[in-house]
PDB file of C-alpha atoms in Angstrom:
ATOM      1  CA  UNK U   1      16.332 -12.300  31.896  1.00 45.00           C
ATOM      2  CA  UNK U   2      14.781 -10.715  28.515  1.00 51.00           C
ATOM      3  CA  UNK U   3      12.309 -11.819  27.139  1.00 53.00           C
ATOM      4  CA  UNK U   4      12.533 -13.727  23.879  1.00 55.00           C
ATOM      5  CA  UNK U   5      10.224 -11.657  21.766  1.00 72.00           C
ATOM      6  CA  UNK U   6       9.035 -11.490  17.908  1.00 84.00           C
ATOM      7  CA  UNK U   7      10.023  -9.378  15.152  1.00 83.00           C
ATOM      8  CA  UNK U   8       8.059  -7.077  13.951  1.00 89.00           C
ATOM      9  CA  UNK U   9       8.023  -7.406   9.437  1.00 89.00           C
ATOM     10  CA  UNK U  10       9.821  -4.446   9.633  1.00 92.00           C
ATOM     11  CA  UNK U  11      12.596  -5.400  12.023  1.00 93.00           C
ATOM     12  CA  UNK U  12      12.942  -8.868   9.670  1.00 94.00           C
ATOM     13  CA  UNK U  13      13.325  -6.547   6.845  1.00 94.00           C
ATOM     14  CA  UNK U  14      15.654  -4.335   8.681  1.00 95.00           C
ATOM     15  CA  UNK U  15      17.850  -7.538   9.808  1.00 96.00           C
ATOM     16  CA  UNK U  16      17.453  -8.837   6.694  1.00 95.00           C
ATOM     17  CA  UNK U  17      19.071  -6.356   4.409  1.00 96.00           C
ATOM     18  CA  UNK U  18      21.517  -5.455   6.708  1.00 97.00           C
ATOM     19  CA  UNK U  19      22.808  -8.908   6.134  1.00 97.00           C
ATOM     20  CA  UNK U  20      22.991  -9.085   2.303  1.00 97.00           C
ATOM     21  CA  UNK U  21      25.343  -5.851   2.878  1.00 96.00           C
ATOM     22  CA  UNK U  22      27.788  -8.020   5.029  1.00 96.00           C
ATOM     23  CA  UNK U  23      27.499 -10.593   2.278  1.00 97.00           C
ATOM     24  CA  UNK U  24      28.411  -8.030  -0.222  1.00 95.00           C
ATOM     25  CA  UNK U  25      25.388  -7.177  -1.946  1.00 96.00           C
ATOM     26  CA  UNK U  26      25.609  -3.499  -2.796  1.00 96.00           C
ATOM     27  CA  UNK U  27      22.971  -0.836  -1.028  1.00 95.00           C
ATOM     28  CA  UNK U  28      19.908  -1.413  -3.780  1.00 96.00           C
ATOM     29  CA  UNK U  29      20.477  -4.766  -4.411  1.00 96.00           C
ATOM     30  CA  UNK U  30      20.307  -5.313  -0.200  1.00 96.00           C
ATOM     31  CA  UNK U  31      16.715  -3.600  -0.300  1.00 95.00           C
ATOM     32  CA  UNK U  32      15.678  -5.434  -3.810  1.00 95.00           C
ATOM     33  CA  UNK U  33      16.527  -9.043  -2.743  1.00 95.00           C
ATOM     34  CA  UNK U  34      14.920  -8.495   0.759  1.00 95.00           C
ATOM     35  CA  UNK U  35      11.519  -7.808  -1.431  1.00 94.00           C
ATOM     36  CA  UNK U  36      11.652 -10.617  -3.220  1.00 92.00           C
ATOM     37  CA  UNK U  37      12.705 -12.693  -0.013  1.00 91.00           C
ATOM     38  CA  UNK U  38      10.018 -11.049   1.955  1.00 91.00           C
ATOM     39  CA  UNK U  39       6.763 -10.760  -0.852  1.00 88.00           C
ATOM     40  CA  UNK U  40       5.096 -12.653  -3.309  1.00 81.00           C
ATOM     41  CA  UNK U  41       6.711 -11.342  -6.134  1.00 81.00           C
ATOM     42  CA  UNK U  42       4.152 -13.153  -8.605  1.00 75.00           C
ATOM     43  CA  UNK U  43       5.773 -13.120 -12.077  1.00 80.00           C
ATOM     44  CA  UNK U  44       8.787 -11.338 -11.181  1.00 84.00           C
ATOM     45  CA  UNK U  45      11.766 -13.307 -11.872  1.00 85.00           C
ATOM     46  CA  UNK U  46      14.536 -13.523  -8.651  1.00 83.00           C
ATOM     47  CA  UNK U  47      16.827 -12.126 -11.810  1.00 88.00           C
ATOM     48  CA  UNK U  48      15.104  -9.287 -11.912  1.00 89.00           C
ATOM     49  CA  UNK U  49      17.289  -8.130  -9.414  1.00 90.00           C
ATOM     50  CA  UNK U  50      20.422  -7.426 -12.081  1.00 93.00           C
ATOM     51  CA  UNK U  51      18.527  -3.991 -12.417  1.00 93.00           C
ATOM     52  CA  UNK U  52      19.048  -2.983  -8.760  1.00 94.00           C
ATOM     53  CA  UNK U  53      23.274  -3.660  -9.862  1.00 94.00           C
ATOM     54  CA  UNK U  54      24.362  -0.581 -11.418  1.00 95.00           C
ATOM     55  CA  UNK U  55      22.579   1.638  -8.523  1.00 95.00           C
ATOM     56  CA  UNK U  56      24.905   1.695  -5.777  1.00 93.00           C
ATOM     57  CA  UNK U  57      27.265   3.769  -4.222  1.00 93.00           C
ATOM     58  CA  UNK U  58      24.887   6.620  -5.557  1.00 93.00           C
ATOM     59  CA  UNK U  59      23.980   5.138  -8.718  1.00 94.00           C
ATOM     60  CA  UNK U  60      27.216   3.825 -10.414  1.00 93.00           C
ATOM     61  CA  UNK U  61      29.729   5.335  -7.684  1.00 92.00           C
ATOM     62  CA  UNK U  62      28.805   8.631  -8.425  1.00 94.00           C
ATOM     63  CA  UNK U  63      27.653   9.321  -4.927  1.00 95.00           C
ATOM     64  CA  UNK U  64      24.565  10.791  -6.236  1.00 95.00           C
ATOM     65  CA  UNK U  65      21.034   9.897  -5.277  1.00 96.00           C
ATOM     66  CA  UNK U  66      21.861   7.224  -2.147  1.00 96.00           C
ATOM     67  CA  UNK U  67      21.318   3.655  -3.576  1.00 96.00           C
ATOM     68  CA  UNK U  68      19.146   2.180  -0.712  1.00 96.00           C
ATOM     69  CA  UNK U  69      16.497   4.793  -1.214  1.00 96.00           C
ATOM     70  CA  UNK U  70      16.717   3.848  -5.043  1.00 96.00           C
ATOM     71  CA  UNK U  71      16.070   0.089  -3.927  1.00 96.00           C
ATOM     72  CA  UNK U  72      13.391   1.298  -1.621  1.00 97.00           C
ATOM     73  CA  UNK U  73      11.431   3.378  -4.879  1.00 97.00           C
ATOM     74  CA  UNK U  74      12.157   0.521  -6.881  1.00 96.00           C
ATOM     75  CA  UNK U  75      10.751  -2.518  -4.273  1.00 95.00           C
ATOM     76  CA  UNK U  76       7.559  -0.144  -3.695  1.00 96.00           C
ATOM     77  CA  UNK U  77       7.257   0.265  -7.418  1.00 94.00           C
ATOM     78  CA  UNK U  78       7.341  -3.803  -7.800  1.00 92.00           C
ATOM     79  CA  UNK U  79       4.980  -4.357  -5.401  1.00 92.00           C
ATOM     80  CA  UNK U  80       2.311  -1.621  -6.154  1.00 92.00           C
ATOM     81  CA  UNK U  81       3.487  -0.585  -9.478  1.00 92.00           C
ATOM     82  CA  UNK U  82       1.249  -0.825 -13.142  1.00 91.00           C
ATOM     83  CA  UNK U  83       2.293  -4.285 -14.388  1.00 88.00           C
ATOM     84  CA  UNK U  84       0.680  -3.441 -17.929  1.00 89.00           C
ATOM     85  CA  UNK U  85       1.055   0.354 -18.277  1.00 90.00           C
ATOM     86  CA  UNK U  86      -0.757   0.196 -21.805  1.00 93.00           C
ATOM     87  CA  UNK U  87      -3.829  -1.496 -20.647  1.00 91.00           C
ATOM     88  CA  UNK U  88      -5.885   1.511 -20.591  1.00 91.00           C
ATOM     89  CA  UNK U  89      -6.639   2.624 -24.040  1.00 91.00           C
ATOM     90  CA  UNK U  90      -6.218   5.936 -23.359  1.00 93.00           C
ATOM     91  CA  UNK U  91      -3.043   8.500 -22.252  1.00 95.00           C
ATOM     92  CA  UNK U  92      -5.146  10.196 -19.726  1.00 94.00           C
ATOM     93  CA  UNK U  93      -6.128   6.591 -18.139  1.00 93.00           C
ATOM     94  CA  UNK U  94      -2.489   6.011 -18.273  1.00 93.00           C
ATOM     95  CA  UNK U  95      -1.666   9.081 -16.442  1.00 94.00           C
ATOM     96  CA  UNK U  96      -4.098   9.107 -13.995  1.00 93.00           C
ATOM     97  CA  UNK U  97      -3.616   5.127 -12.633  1.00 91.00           C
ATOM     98  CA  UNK U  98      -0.026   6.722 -11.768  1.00 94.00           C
ATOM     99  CA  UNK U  99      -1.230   9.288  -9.091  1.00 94.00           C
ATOM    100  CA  UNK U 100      -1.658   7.054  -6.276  1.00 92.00           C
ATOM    101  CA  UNK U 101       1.276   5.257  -7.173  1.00 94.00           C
ATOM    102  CA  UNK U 102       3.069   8.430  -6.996  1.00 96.00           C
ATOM    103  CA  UNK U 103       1.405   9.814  -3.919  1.00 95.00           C
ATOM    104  CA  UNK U 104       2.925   6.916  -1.936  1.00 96.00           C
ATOM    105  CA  UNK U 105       6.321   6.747  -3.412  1.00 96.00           C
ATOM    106  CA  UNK U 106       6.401  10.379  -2.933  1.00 97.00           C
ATOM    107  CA  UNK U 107       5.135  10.182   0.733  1.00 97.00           C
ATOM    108  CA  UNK U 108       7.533   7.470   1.208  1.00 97.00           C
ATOM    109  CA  UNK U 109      11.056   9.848  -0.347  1.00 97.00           C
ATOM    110  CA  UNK U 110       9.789  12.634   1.664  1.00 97.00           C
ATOM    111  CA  UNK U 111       9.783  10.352   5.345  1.00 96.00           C
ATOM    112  CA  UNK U 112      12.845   9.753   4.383  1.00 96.00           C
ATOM    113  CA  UNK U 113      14.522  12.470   3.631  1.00 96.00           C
ATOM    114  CA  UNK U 114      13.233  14.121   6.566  1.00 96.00           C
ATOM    115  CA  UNK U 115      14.511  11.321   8.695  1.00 94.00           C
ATOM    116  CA  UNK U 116      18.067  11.163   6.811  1.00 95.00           C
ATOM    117  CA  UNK U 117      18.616  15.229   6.320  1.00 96.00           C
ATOM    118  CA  UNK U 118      19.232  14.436   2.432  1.00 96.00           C
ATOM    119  CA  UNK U 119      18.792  11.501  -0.569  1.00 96.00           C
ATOM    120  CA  UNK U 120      22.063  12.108  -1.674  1.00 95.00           C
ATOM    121  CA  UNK U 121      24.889   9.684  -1.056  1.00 95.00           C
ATOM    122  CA  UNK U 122      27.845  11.696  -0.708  1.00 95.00           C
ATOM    123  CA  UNK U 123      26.325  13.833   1.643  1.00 96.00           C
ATOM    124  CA  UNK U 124      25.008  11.261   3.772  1.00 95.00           C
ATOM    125  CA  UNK U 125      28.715   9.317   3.608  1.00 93.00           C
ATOM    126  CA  UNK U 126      30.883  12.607   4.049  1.00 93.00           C
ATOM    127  CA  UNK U 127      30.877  12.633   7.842  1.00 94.00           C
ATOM    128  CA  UNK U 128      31.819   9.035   8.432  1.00 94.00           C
ATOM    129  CA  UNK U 129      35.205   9.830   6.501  1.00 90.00           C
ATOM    130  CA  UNK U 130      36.533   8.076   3.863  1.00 90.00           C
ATOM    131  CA  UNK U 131      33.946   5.896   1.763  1.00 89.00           C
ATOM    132  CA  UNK U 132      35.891   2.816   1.399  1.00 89.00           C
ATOM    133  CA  UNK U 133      36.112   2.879   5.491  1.00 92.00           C
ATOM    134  CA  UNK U 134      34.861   1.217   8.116  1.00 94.00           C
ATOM    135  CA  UNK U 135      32.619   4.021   9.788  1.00 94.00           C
ATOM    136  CA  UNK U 136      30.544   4.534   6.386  1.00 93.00           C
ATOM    137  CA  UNK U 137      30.093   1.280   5.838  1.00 94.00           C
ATOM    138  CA  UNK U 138      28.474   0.702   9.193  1.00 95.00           C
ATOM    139  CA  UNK U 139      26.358   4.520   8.750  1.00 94.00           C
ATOM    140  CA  UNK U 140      25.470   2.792   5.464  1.00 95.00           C
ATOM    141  CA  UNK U 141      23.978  -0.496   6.385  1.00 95.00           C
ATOM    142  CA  UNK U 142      22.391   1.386   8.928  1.00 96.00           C
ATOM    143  CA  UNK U 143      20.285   3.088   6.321  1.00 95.00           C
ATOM    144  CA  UNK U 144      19.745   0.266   4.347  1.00 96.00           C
ATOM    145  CA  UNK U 145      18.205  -1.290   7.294  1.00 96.00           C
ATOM    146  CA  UNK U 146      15.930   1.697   8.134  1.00 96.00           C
ATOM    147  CA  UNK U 147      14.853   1.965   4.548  1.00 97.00           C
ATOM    148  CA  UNK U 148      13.859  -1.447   4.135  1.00 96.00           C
ATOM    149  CA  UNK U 149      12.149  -1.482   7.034  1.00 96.00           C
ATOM    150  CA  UNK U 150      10.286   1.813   5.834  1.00 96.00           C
ATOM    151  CA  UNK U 151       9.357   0.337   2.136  1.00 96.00           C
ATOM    152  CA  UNK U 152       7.852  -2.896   4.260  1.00 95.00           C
ATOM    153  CA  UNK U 153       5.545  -0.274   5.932  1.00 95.00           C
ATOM    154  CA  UNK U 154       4.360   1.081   3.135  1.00 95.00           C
ATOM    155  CA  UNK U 155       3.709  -1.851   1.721  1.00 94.00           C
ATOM    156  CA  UNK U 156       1.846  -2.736   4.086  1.00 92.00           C
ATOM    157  CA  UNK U 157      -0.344   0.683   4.037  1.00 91.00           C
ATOM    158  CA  UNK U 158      -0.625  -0.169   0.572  1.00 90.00           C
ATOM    159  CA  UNK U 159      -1.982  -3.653   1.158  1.00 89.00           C
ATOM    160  CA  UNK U 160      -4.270  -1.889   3.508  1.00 87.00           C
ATOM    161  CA  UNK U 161      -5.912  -0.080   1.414  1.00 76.00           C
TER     162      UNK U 161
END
């Protein structure tokens, strides 16, 4: 008999935004409302998540930049973005907070587009066959999965820190 073991945060956030895509939630939104399920999203309003709508299926339908590595940029971004980019009075403060922010966003694209082959949509659908069908649906919410679990790591390595 198997033993009955315990998720790992990353395999909740896996499970978990696999889910919202059987409940119809598209690819961004999945990875968006698993943040704000899985963090404390301090001021962040659970509406917030109405920006994550008009990003699937490649941003809009176009099939262009995959929409669950969107979600994944965008639920790192909440959690270690700038809150108040014009706090520092000057544009070279500005620009400088944003280098570790986009060291780790960048590290985080890169892992996965070395893991997936490509960040684009289309090219990650085309050999499942048709979009609306059953076998890119499934390669899909397999990706969603792995890139939610991915931005919960790095979360986590940013929490480390």
């Amino acid at each position: 008999m198997e033993e009955n073991k315990e998720l790992t945060f990353q395999q909740k956030a896996e499970q978990q935004a696999q889910n919202y895509f059987r409940q119809g939630l598209n690819c961004t939104e999945c990875i968006m409302q698993t943040y704000f399920d899985l963090y404390d999203t301090g001021d962040l309003p659970n509406e917030s998540i109405c920006m994550a709508s008009a990003f699937g299926a490649g941003m809009g339908g176009t099939k262009n930049t995959c929409g669950a590595i969107i979600g994944a940029v965008m639920a790192l971004s909440a959690a270690i973005g700038r809150k108040h980019p014009l706090e520092k009075e000057t544009t070279a403060e500005r620009v400088a907070e944003l280098r570790d922010i986009y060291s780790l966003a960048g590290d985080m694209v890169r892992d996965m587009e070395e893991k997936f082959g490509t960040l684009i949509c289309k090219e990650l659908s085309a050999p499942h066959g048709e979009f609306a069908g059953k076998a890119r649906k499934k390669n899909c919410m397999q990706m969603i999965g792995d890139c939610s679990a991915l931005v919960a790591e790095y979360i986590q390595r940013a929490e480390n820190k």
